[in-house]
PDB file of C-alpha atoms in Angstrom:
ATOM      1  CA  UNK A  36      -0.072  -0.027  -0.059  1.00  0.00           C
ATOM      2  CA  UNK A  37       1.474   3.289  -1.065  1.00  0.00           C
ATOM      3  CA  UNK A  38       2.313   6.082   1.288  1.00  0.00           C
ATOM      4  CA  UNK A  39       0.172   8.841   0.493  1.00  0.00           C
ATOM      5  CA  UNK A  40       1.695  12.625  -0.192  1.00  0.00           C
ATOM      6  CA  UNK A  41       0.899  15.558   1.719  1.00  0.00           C
ATOM      7  CA  UNK A  42       0.058  17.872  -1.383  1.00  0.00           C
ATOM      8  CA  UNK A  43      -3.542  17.954  -2.470  1.00  0.00           C
ATOM      9  CA  UNK A  44      -2.779  17.601  -6.289  1.00  0.00           C
ATOM     10  CA  UNK A  45      -0.222  14.783  -5.783  1.00  0.00           C
ATOM     11  CA  UNK A  46      -2.682  13.008  -3.428  1.00  0.00           C
ATOM     12  CA  UNK A  47      -5.435  13.308  -5.998  1.00  0.00           C
ATOM     13  CA  UNK A  48      -3.485  12.079  -8.909  1.00  0.00           C
ATOM     14  CA  UNK A  49      -2.032   9.083  -6.930  1.00  0.00           C
ATOM     15  CA  UNK A  50      -5.476   8.088  -5.736  1.00  0.00           C
ATOM     16  CA  UNK A  51      -6.720   8.186  -9.657  1.00  0.00           C
ATOM     17  CA  UNK A  52      -3.707   5.832 -10.257  1.00  0.00           C
ATOM     18  CA  UNK A  53      -4.435   3.613  -7.592  1.00  0.00           C
ATOM     19  CA  UNK A  54      -8.045   3.209  -9.050  1.00  0.00           C
ATOM     20  CA  UNK A  55      -6.352   2.343 -12.287  1.00  0.00           C
ATOM     21  CA  UNK A  56      -4.005  -0.153 -10.578  1.00  0.00           C
ATOM     22  CA  UNK A  57      -7.014  -1.628  -8.541  1.00  0.00           C
ATOM     23  CA  UNK A  58      -8.915  -2.232 -11.647  1.00  0.00           C
ATOM     24  CA  UNK A  59      -5.883  -4.321 -12.951  1.00  0.00           C
ATOM     25  CA  UNK A  60      -6.200  -6.542  -9.912  1.00  0.00           C
ATOM     26  CA  UNK A  61      -6.311 -10.115 -11.148  1.00  0.00           C
ATOM     27  CA  UNK A  62      -9.530 -10.831  -9.135  1.00  0.00           C
ATOM     28  CA  UNK A  63     -11.184  -7.884 -11.090  1.00  0.00           C
ATOM     29  CA  UNK A  64      -9.922  -9.299 -14.413  1.00  0.00           C
ATOM     30  CA  UNK A  65     -10.917 -12.906 -13.791  1.00  0.00           C
ATOM     31  CA  UNK A  66     -14.495 -12.069 -12.536  1.00  0.00           C
ATOM     32  CA  UNK A  67     -15.208  -9.527 -15.302  1.00  0.00           C
ATOM     33  CA  UNK A  68     -13.923 -12.353 -17.686  1.00  0.00           C
ATOM     34  CA  UNK A  69     -16.225 -14.839 -16.285  1.00  0.00           C
ATOM     35  CA  UNK A  70     -19.259 -12.295 -16.306  1.00  0.00           C
ATOM     36  CA  UNK A  71     -18.612 -11.127 -19.825  1.00  0.00           C
ATOM     37  CA  UNK A  72     -18.305 -14.797 -21.060  1.00  0.00           C
ATOM     38  CA  UNK A  73     -21.458 -15.996 -19.511  1.00  0.00           C
ATOM     39  CA  UNK A  74     -23.451 -12.990 -20.815  1.00  0.00           C
ATOM     40  CA  UNK A  75     -21.914 -13.293 -24.229  1.00  0.00           C
ATOM     41  CA  UNK A  76     -22.899 -17.225 -24.367  1.00  0.00           C
ATOM     42  CA  UNK A  77     -26.505 -16.163 -23.539  1.00  0.00           C
ATOM     43  CA  UNK A  78     -26.525 -13.275 -25.852  1.00  0.00           C
ATOM     44  CA  UNK A  79     -27.367 -10.752 -23.010  1.00  0.00           C
ATOM     45  CA  UNK A  80     -26.970  -7.031 -24.120  1.00  0.00           C
ATOM     46  CA  UNK A  81     -24.964  -6.196 -20.797  1.00  0.00           C
ATOM     47  CA  UNK A  82     -22.269  -8.434 -21.976  1.00  0.00           C
ATOM     48  CA  UNK A  83     -19.766  -5.606 -22.985  1.00  0.00           C
ATOM     49  CA  UNK A  84     -20.761  -3.487 -20.319  1.00  0.00           C
ATOM     50  CA  UNK A  85     -19.895  -5.882 -17.483  1.00  0.00           C
ATOM     51  CA  UNK A  86     -16.727  -4.390 -16.753  1.00  0.00           C
ATOM     52  CA  UNK A  87     -18.338  -0.905 -16.239  1.00  0.00           C
ATOM     53  CA  UNK A  88     -21.146  -2.071 -14.139  1.00  0.00           C
ATOM     54  CA  UNK A  89     -18.808  -4.264 -12.140  1.00  0.00           C
ATOM     55  CA  UNK A  90     -16.768  -1.121 -11.435  1.00  0.00           C
ATOM     56  CA  UNK A  91     -19.517   1.295 -10.687  1.00  0.00           C
ATOM     57  CA  UNK A  92     -20.763  -1.270  -8.099  1.00  0.00           C
ATOM     58  CA  UNK A  93     -17.418  -1.561  -6.676  1.00  0.00           C
ATOM     59  CA  UNK A  94     -16.790   2.323  -6.611  1.00  0.00           C
ATOM     60  CA  UNK A  95     -20.139   2.722  -4.953  1.00  0.00           C
ATOM     61  CA  UNK A  96     -18.902   0.973  -1.741  1.00  0.00           C
ATOM     62  CA  UNK A  97     -15.505   2.668  -1.951  1.00  0.00           C
ATOM     63  CA  UNK A  98     -17.057   6.078  -1.878  1.00  0.00           C
ATOM     64  CA  UNK A  99     -19.409   5.125   0.856  1.00  0.00           C
ATOM     65  CA  UNK A 100     -16.446   3.924   3.095  1.00  0.00           C
ATOM     66  CA  UNK A 101     -14.570   7.286   2.209  1.00  0.00           C
ATOM     67  CA  UNK A 102     -17.694   9.462   3.116  1.00  0.00           C
ATOM     68  CA  UNK A 103     -17.945   7.359   6.512  1.00  0.00           C
ATOM     69  CA  UNK A 104     -14.333   7.738   7.360  1.00  0.00           C
ATOM     70  CA  UNK A 105     -14.272  11.458   6.618  1.00  0.00           C
ATOM     71  CA  UNK A 106     -17.510  11.620   8.726  1.00  0.00           C
ATOM     72  CA  UNK A 107     -15.639  10.239  11.669  1.00  0.00           C
ATOM     73  CA  UNK A 108     -12.348  11.737  11.010  1.00  0.00           C
ATOM     74  CA  UNK A 109     -12.693  14.493  13.575  1.00  0.00           C
ATOM     75  CA  UNK A 110     -13.584  12.056  16.481  1.00  0.00           C
ATOM     76  CA  UNK A 111     -11.743   8.798  15.291  1.00  0.00           C
ATOM     77  CA  UNK A 112      -8.282   8.405  14.009  1.00  0.00           C
ATOM     78  CA  UNK A 113      -7.176   5.561  11.615  1.00  0.00           C
ATOM     79  CA  UNK A 114      -5.080   3.342  13.729  1.00  0.00           C
ATOM     80  CA  UNK A 115      -1.482   3.193  12.852  1.00  0.00           C
ATOM     81  CA  UNK A 116      -1.239  -0.757  12.523  1.00  0.00           C
ATOM     82  CA  UNK A 117      -4.097  -0.418   9.495  1.00  0.00           C
ATOM     83  CA  UNK A 118      -1.508   0.662   7.093  1.00  0.00           C
ATOM     84  CA  UNK A 119       1.191  -1.878   7.889  1.00  0.00           C
ATOM     85  CA  UNK A 120      -1.535  -4.710   8.049  1.00  0.00           C
ATOM     86  CA  UNK A 121      -3.098  -3.509   4.794  1.00  0.00           C
ATOM     87  CA  UNK A 122       0.383  -3.535   3.123  1.00  0.00           C
ATOM     88  CA  UNK A 123       1.256  -7.023   4.148  1.00  0.00           C
ATOM     89  CA  UNK A 124      -2.216  -8.216   3.222  1.00  0.00           C
ATOM     90  CA  UNK A 125      -1.903  -6.379  -0.140  1.00  0.00           C
ATOM     91  CA  UNK A 126       1.567  -7.974  -0.575  1.00  0.00           C
ATOM     92  CA  UNK A 127       0.085 -11.473   0.286  1.00  0.00           C
ATOM     93  CA  UNK A 128      -2.640 -11.152  -2.147  1.00  0.00           C
ATOM     94  CA  UNK A 129      -0.408  -9.696  -4.965  1.00  0.00           C
ATOM     95  CA  UNK A 130       2.055 -12.638  -4.568  1.00  0.00           C
ATOM     96  CA  UNK A 131      -0.851 -15.352  -4.533  1.00  0.00           C
ATOM     97  CA  UNK A 132      -2.319 -13.731  -7.696  1.00  0.00           C
ATOM     98  CA  UNK A 133       1.001 -13.225  -9.412  1.00  0.00           C
ATOM     99  CA  UNK A 134       1.959 -16.937  -9.109  1.00  0.00           C
ATOM    100  CA  UNK A 135      -1.329 -18.415 -10.101  1.00  0.00           C
ATOM    101  CA  UNK A 136      -1.733 -16.361 -13.107  1.00  0.00           C
ATOM    102  CA  UNK A 137       1.985 -17.157 -14.243  1.00  0.00           C
ATOM    103  CA  UNK A 138       0.999 -20.837 -13.401  1.00  0.00           C
ATOM    104  CA  UNK A 139      -1.964 -20.515 -15.790  1.00  0.00           C
ATOM    105  CA  UNK A 140       0.197 -19.102 -18.619  1.00  0.00           C
ATOM    106  CA  UNK A 141       2.597 -21.951 -18.270  1.00  0.00           C
ATOM    107  CA  UNK A 142      -0.007 -24.786 -17.986  1.00  0.00           C
ATOM    108  CA  UNK A 143      -2.581 -23.592 -20.393  1.00  0.00           C
ATOM    109  CA  UNK A 144      -2.611 -25.741 -23.776  1.00  0.00           C
ATOM    110  CA  UNK A 145      -1.190 -23.774 -26.710  1.00  0.00           C
ATOM    111  CA  UNK A 146      -4.318 -23.720 -28.564  1.00  0.00           C
ATOM    112  CA  UNK A 147      -6.401 -22.548 -25.497  1.00  0.00           C
ATOM    113  CA  UNK A 148      -6.820 -18.791 -24.506  1.00  0.00           C
ATOM    114  CA  UNK A 149      -5.259 -18.240 -21.104  1.00  0.00           C
ATOM    115  CA  UNK A 150      -7.894 -16.788 -18.697  1.00  0.00           C
ATOM    116  CA  UNK A 151      -6.984 -14.639 -15.869  1.00  0.00           C
ATOM    117  CA  UNK A 152      -7.367 -16.417 -12.391  1.00  0.00           C
ATOM    118  CA  UNK A 153      -8.555 -14.585  -9.252  1.00  0.00           C
ATOM    119  CA  UNK A 154      -8.966 -15.627  -5.612  1.00  0.00           C
ATOM    120  CA  UNK A 155     -12.255 -13.890  -4.455  1.00  0.00           C
ATOM    121  CA  UNK A 156     -14.189 -14.993  -7.444  1.00  0.00           C
ATOM    122  CA  UNK A 157     -14.112 -18.661  -6.357  1.00  0.00           C
ATOM    123  CA  UNK A 158     -16.316 -17.542  -3.271  1.00  0.00           C
ATOM    124  CA  UNK A 159     -19.000 -15.960  -5.289  1.00  0.00           C
ATOM    125  CA  UNK A 160     -20.506 -19.099  -7.106  1.00  0.00           C
ATOM    126  CA  UNK A 161     -23.430 -18.583  -9.084  1.00  0.00           C
ATOM    127  CA  UNK A 162     -23.139 -14.680  -8.463  1.00  0.00           C
ATOM    128  CA  UNK A 163     -20.873 -14.750 -11.574  1.00  0.00           C
ATOM    129  CA  UNK A 164     -23.717 -15.865 -13.468  1.00  0.00           C
ATOM    130  CA  UNK A 165     -25.488 -12.581 -13.079  1.00  0.00           C
ATOM    131  CA  UNK A 166     -27.159 -11.027 -16.230  1.00  0.00           C
ATOM    132  CA  UNK A 167     -28.844  -8.046 -14.834  1.00  0.00           C
ATOM    133  CA  UNK A 168     -27.155  -4.674 -14.750  1.00  0.00           C
ATOM    134  CA  UNK A 169     -27.857  -4.316 -11.004  1.00  0.00           C
ATOM    135  CA  UNK A 170     -26.701  -7.888 -10.364  1.00  0.00           C
ATOM    136  CA  UNK A 171     -23.424  -7.311 -12.044  1.00  0.00           C
ATOM    137  CA  UNK A 172     -22.916  -4.060 -10.200  1.00  0.00           C
ATOM    138  CA  UNK A 173     -23.794  -5.924  -6.831  1.00  0.00           C
ATOM    139  CA  UNK A 174     -20.978  -8.558  -7.698  1.00  0.00           C
ATOM    140  CA  UNK A 175     -18.738  -5.582  -7.929  1.00  0.00           C
ATOM    141  CA  UNK A 176     -19.907  -3.997  -4.686  1.00  0.00           C
ATOM    142  CA  UNK A 177     -19.364  -7.349  -2.850  1.00  0.00           C
ATOM    143  CA  UNK A 178     -15.796  -7.326  -3.916  1.00  0.00           C
ATOM    144  CA  UNK A 179     -15.260  -4.131  -2.148  1.00  0.00           C
ATOM    145  CA  UNK A 180     -16.147  -5.604   1.265  1.00  0.00           C
ATOM    146  CA  UNK A 181     -12.362  -6.887   1.823  1.00  0.00           C
ATOM    147  CA  UNK A 182      -9.746  -5.738   4.096  1.00  0.00           C
ATOM    148  CA  UNK A 183      -7.212  -4.414   1.322  1.00  0.00           C
ATOM    149  CA  UNK A 184      -9.980  -2.287  -0.355  1.00  0.00           C
ATOM    150  CA  UNK A 185     -11.662  -0.932   2.961  1.00  0.00           C
ATOM    151  CA  UNK A 186      -8.359  -0.119   4.436  1.00  0.00           C
ATOM    152  CA  UNK A 187      -7.082   1.614   1.305  1.00  0.00           C
ATOM    153  CA  UNK A 188     -10.363   3.514   1.028  1.00  0.00           C
ATOM    154  CA  UNK A 189     -10.021   4.386   4.629  1.00  0.00           C
ATOM    155  CA  UNK A 190      -6.451   5.709   4.393  1.00  0.00           C
ATOM    156  CA  UNK A 191      -6.888   8.101   1.330  1.00  0.00           C
ATOM    157  CA  UNK A 192     -10.466   9.326   2.740  1.00  0.00           C
ATOM    158  CA  UNK A 193      -8.600  10.180   6.339  1.00  0.00           C
ATOM    159  CA  UNK A 194      -5.978  12.143   4.291  1.00  0.00           C
ATOM    160  CA  UNK A 195      -8.403  13.772   2.169  1.00  0.00           C
ATOM    161  CA  UNK A 196     -10.567  14.968   5.170  1.00  0.00           C
ATOM    162  CA  UNK A 197      -7.542  16.677   6.475  1.00  0.00           C
ATOM    163  CA  UNK A 198      -7.980  19.370   3.550  1.00  0.00           C
ATOM    164  CA  UNK A 199     -11.584  20.314   4.243  1.00  0.00           C
ATOM    165  CA  UNK A 200     -13.729  17.430   5.484  1.00  0.00           C
ATOM    166  CA  UNK A 201     -16.166  15.174   3.412  1.00  0.00           C
ATOM    167  CA  UNK A 202     -15.879  16.970   0.237  1.00  0.00           C
ATOM    168  CA  UNK A 203     -12.209  16.386  -0.497  1.00  0.00           C
ATOM    169  CA  UNK A 204     -12.878  12.608   0.728  1.00  0.00           C
ATOM    170  CA  UNK A 205     -15.662  12.382  -1.723  1.00  0.00           C
ATOM    171  CA  UNK A 206     -13.688  13.801  -4.567  1.00  0.00           C
ATOM    172  CA  UNK A 207     -10.982  11.231  -3.866  1.00  0.00           C
ATOM    173  CA  UNK A 208     -13.384   8.298  -3.951  1.00  0.00           C
ATOM    174  CA  UNK A 209     -14.695   9.727  -7.178  1.00  0.00           C
ATOM    175  CA  UNK A 210     -11.071   9.724  -8.663  1.00  0.00           C
ATOM    176  CA  UNK A 211     -10.572   6.203  -7.363  1.00  0.00           C
ATOM    177  CA  UNK A 212     -13.775   4.921  -8.880  1.00  0.00           C
ATOM    178  CA  UNK A 213     -12.716   6.807 -12.249  1.00  0.00           C
ATOM    179  CA  UNK A 214      -9.623   5.284 -12.556  1.00  0.00           C
ATOM    180  CA  UNK A 215     -10.930   1.654 -11.779  1.00  0.00           C
ATOM    181  CA  UNK A 216     -13.930   2.428 -14.235  1.00  0.00           C
ATOM    182  CA  UNK A 217     -11.343   3.295 -16.961  1.00  0.00           C
ATOM    183  CA  UNK A 218      -9.568   0.082 -16.509  1.00  0.00           C
ATOM    184  CA  UNK A 219     -12.290  -2.497 -15.767  1.00  0.00           C
ATOM    185  CA  UNK A 220     -14.513  -0.727 -18.716  1.00  0.00           C
ATOM    186  CA  UNK A 221     -11.443  -1.394 -21.065  1.00  0.00           C
ATOM    187  CA  UNK A 222     -11.047  -4.784 -19.872  1.00  0.00           C
ATOM    188  CA  UNK A 223     -14.642  -5.726 -20.552  1.00  0.00           C
ATOM    189  CA  UNK A 224     -14.361  -4.563 -23.892  1.00  0.00           C
ATOM    190  CA  UNK A 225     -11.295  -6.401 -24.690  1.00  0.00           C
ATOM    191  CA  UNK A 226     -12.492  -9.553 -23.211  1.00  0.00           C
ATOM    192  CA  UNK A 227     -15.476  -9.563 -25.597  1.00  0.00           C
ATOM    193  CA  UNK A 228     -13.550  -8.878 -28.559  1.00  0.00           C
ATOM    194  CA  UNK A 229     -10.883 -11.513 -27.446  1.00  0.00           C
ATOM    195  CA  UNK A 230     -13.868 -14.230 -27.105  1.00  0.00           C
ATOM    196  CA  UNK A 231     -15.132 -13.420 -30.641  1.00  0.00           C
ATOM    197  CA  UNK A 232     -11.563 -14.075 -32.155  1.00  0.00           C
ATOM    198  CA  UNK A 233     -10.802 -17.448 -33.313  1.00  0.00           C
ATOM    199  CA  UNK A 234      -7.314 -17.351 -34.508  1.00  0.00           C
ATOM    200  CA  UNK A 235      -3.620 -17.264 -33.205  1.00  0.00           C
ATOM    201  CA  UNK A 236      -3.542 -13.649 -32.163  1.00  0.00           C
ATOM    202  CA  UNK A 237      -6.137 -14.034 -29.658  1.00  0.00           C
ATOM    203  CA  UNK A 238      -4.021 -16.624 -28.088  1.00  0.00           C
ATOM    204  CA  UNK A 239      -0.944 -14.458 -28.070  1.00  0.00           C
ATOM    205  CA  UNK A 240      -3.024 -11.577 -26.609  1.00  0.00           C
ATOM    206  CA  UNK A 241      -4.382 -13.384 -23.834  1.00  0.00           C
ATOM    207  CA  UNK A 242      -0.891 -14.522 -22.602  1.00  0.00           C
ATOM    208  CA  UNK A 243       0.443 -11.000 -22.993  1.00  0.00           C
ATOM    209  CA  UNK A 244      -2.186  -9.876 -20.453  1.00  0.00           C
ATOM    210  CA  UNK A 245      -1.746 -12.768 -18.103  1.00  0.00           C
ATOM    211  CA  UNK A 246       2.191 -12.198 -18.134  1.00  0.00           C
ATOM    212  CA  UNK A 247       1.456  -8.581 -17.227  1.00  0.00           C
ATOM    213  CA  UNK A 248      -0.890  -9.208 -14.473  1.00  0.00           C
ATOM    214  CA  UNK A 249       1.381 -11.858 -12.952  1.00  0.00           C
ATOM    215  CA  UNK A 250       4.550  -9.912 -13.849  1.00  0.00           C
ATOM    216  CA  UNK A 251       2.929  -6.441 -12.294  1.00  0.00           C
ATOM    217  CA  UNK A 252       1.713  -8.117  -9.300  1.00  0.00           C
ATOM    218  CA  UNK A 253       4.901 -10.045  -8.374  1.00  0.00           C
ATOM    219  CA  UNK A 254       7.100  -6.783  -8.925  1.00  0.00           C
ATOM    220  CA  UNK A 255       4.805  -4.637  -6.959  1.00  0.00           C
ATOM    221  CA  UNK A 256       4.756  -7.122  -4.041  1.00  0.00           C
ATOM    222  CA  UNK A 257       8.413  -7.500  -4.075  1.00  0.00           C
ATOM    223  CA  UNK A 258       9.003  -3.783  -3.811  1.00  0.00           C
ATOM    224  CA  UNK A 259       6.508  -3.620  -1.135  1.00  0.00           C
ATOM    225  CA  UNK A 260       8.406  -6.211   0.854  1.00  0.00           C
ATOM    226  CA  UNK A 261      11.552  -4.226   0.429  1.00  0.00           C
ATOM    227  CA  UNK A 262      10.033  -1.011   1.834  1.00  0.00           C
ATOM    228  CA  UNK A 263       8.773  -2.962   4.685  1.00  0.00           C
ATOM    229  CA  UNK A 264      11.792  -4.613   5.695  1.00  0.00           C
ATOM    230  CA  UNK A 265      14.559  -2.289   4.420  1.00  0.00           C
ATOM    231  CA  UNK A 266      14.284   1.414   6.090  1.00  0.00           C
ATOM    232  CA  UNK A 267      16.750   2.668   3.375  1.00  0.00           C
ATOM    233  CA  UNK A 268      14.570   1.623   0.518  1.00  0.00           C
ATOM    234  CA  UNK A 269      11.562   3.147   2.315  1.00  0.00           C
ATOM    235  CA  UNK A 270      13.468   6.321   2.955  1.00  0.00           C
ATOM    236  CA  UNK A 271      14.619   6.398  -0.772  1.00  0.00           C
ATOM    237  CA  UNK A 272      11.003   5.951  -2.023  1.00  0.00           C
ATOM    238  CA  UNK A 273       9.572   8.673   0.398  1.00  0.00           C
ATOM    239  CA  UNK A 274       8.180  11.264  -1.904  1.00  0.00           C
ATOM    240  CA  UNK A 275       8.143   9.310  -5.211  1.00  0.00           C
ATOM    241  CA  UNK A 276       4.790   7.626  -4.775  1.00  0.00           C
ATOM    242  CA  UNK A 277       3.339   9.491  -7.636  1.00  0.00           C
ATOM    243  CA  UNK A 278       6.316   8.678  -9.848  1.00  0.00           C
ATOM    244  CA  UNK A 279       5.797   4.842  -8.966  1.00  0.00           C
ATOM    245  CA  UNK A 280       2.149   4.839  -9.450  1.00  0.00           C
ATOM    246  CA  UNK A 281       2.616   6.426 -12.884  1.00  0.00           C
ATOM    247  CA  UNK A 282       5.156   3.899 -13.724  1.00  0.00           C
ATOM    248  CA  UNK A 283       2.803   0.949 -12.844  1.00  0.00           C
ATOM    249  CA  UNK A 284      -0.011   2.809 -14.953  1.00  0.00           C
ATOM    250  CA  UNK A 285       2.276   3.055 -17.787  1.00  0.00           C
ATOM    251  CA  UNK A 286       2.975  -0.700 -17.899  1.00  0.00           C
ATOM    252  CA  UNK A 287      -0.538  -1.552 -17.470  1.00  0.00           C
ATOM    253  CA  UNK A 288      -1.579   0.602 -20.274  1.00  0.00           C
ATOM    254  CA  UNK A 289       1.143  -0.736 -22.604  1.00  0.00           C
ATOM    255  CA  UNK A 290       0.096  -4.361 -21.806  1.00  0.00           C
ATOM    256  CA  UNK A 291      -3.590  -3.370 -22.762  1.00  0.00           C
ATOM    257  CA  UNK A 292      -2.755  -1.401 -25.830  1.00  0.00           C
ATOM    258  CA  UNK A 293      -0.552  -4.437 -26.845  1.00  0.00           C
ATOM    259  CA  UNK A 294      -3.313  -6.682 -26.273  1.00  0.00           C
ATOM    260  CA  UNK A 295      -5.941  -4.647 -27.850  1.00  0.00           C
ATOM    261  CA  UNK A 296      -3.947  -4.133 -30.958  1.00  0.00           C
ATOM    262  CA  UNK A 297      -3.243  -7.822 -31.418  1.00  0.00           C
ATOM    263  CA  UNK A 298      -6.729  -8.571 -31.082  1.00  0.00           C
ATOM    264  CA  UNK A 299      -7.446  -5.925 -34.015  1.00  0.00           C
ATOM    265  CA  UNK A 300      -5.160  -7.602 -36.419  1.00  0.00           C
ATOM    266  CA  UNK A 301      -7.065  -8.981 -39.311  1.00  0.00           C
ATOM    267  CA  UNK A 302      -8.271 -12.706 -38.294  1.00  0.00           C
ATOM    268  CA  UNK A 303      -6.120 -15.352 -39.692  1.00  0.00           C
ATOM    269  CA  UNK A 304      -7.217 -18.888 -39.511  1.00  0.00           C
ATOM    270  CA  UNK A 305      -5.527 -20.822 -36.955  1.00  0.00           C
ATOM    271  CA  UNK A 306      -3.704 -24.100 -37.780  1.00  0.00           C
ATOM    272  CA  UNK A 307      -6.022 -25.865 -35.171  1.00  0.00           C
ATOM    273  CA  UNK A 308      -9.152 -24.780 -33.692  1.00  0.00           C
ATOM    274  CA  UNK A 309      -8.908 -22.502 -30.694  1.00  0.00           C
ATOM    275  CA  UNK A 310     -10.524 -23.719 -27.308  1.00  0.00           C
ATOM    276  CA  UNK A 311     -11.960 -21.764 -24.378  1.00  0.00           C
ATOM    277  CA  UNK A 312     -11.851 -22.956 -21.126  1.00  0.00           C
ATOM    278  CA  UNK A 313     -15.115 -22.902 -19.322  1.00  0.00           C
TER     279      UNK A 313
END
């Protein structure tokens, strides 16, 4: 979990980037993938909008948490252990997600599309078969009820409240949601395009995205461990949160644009029929 800068503009920019990075979370990608595939198979018009709807539901809870924390900020201080605990929990999730998505790339058959793998989605059961817009948004809202999301929202809301109360916390919540909305929305559109492809480029594009997910997760986790264990690294990184966030966003954006470009290449018949794992 990134330390938050003291300057308002830098804080707002960082929170937006945190939203983008949060939208790139493998759990988000895997669940949006499942929702999109289910709705495409059943011809539901909501299929292409699953990423946007999921993000709106998720963001609604984040904004509610931000408003609640900002309202209580004058009478309640965010406990010091929350940041450290949240950091280690985030690191644990990142390592797990990085490893299982890397394993998915290495073990998926060469004629199958690699699907992103998440942890939280396994607990949702039939909720991943939602086809009504409100139901898809509700799945996103349920995803926000986790310690890493709640702790992150509480920390940036408390920081925002120092600048003038609930209005600043609300603005940060909206910026976080906007960043997440951009990433999850693009992801939903990309998945719907990928599913319609039946050639080698779709296979390559799916591997590009899965490797980007696993690589980014593991690198961010490794840097987080170094910050927690090595005071020199923590001191060196102090004040560079915005630059680090921008670097992660650039890697994410580059991976998405490469994958999107691959799926826009004119379809070429594959040597073997491509398979999608249900």
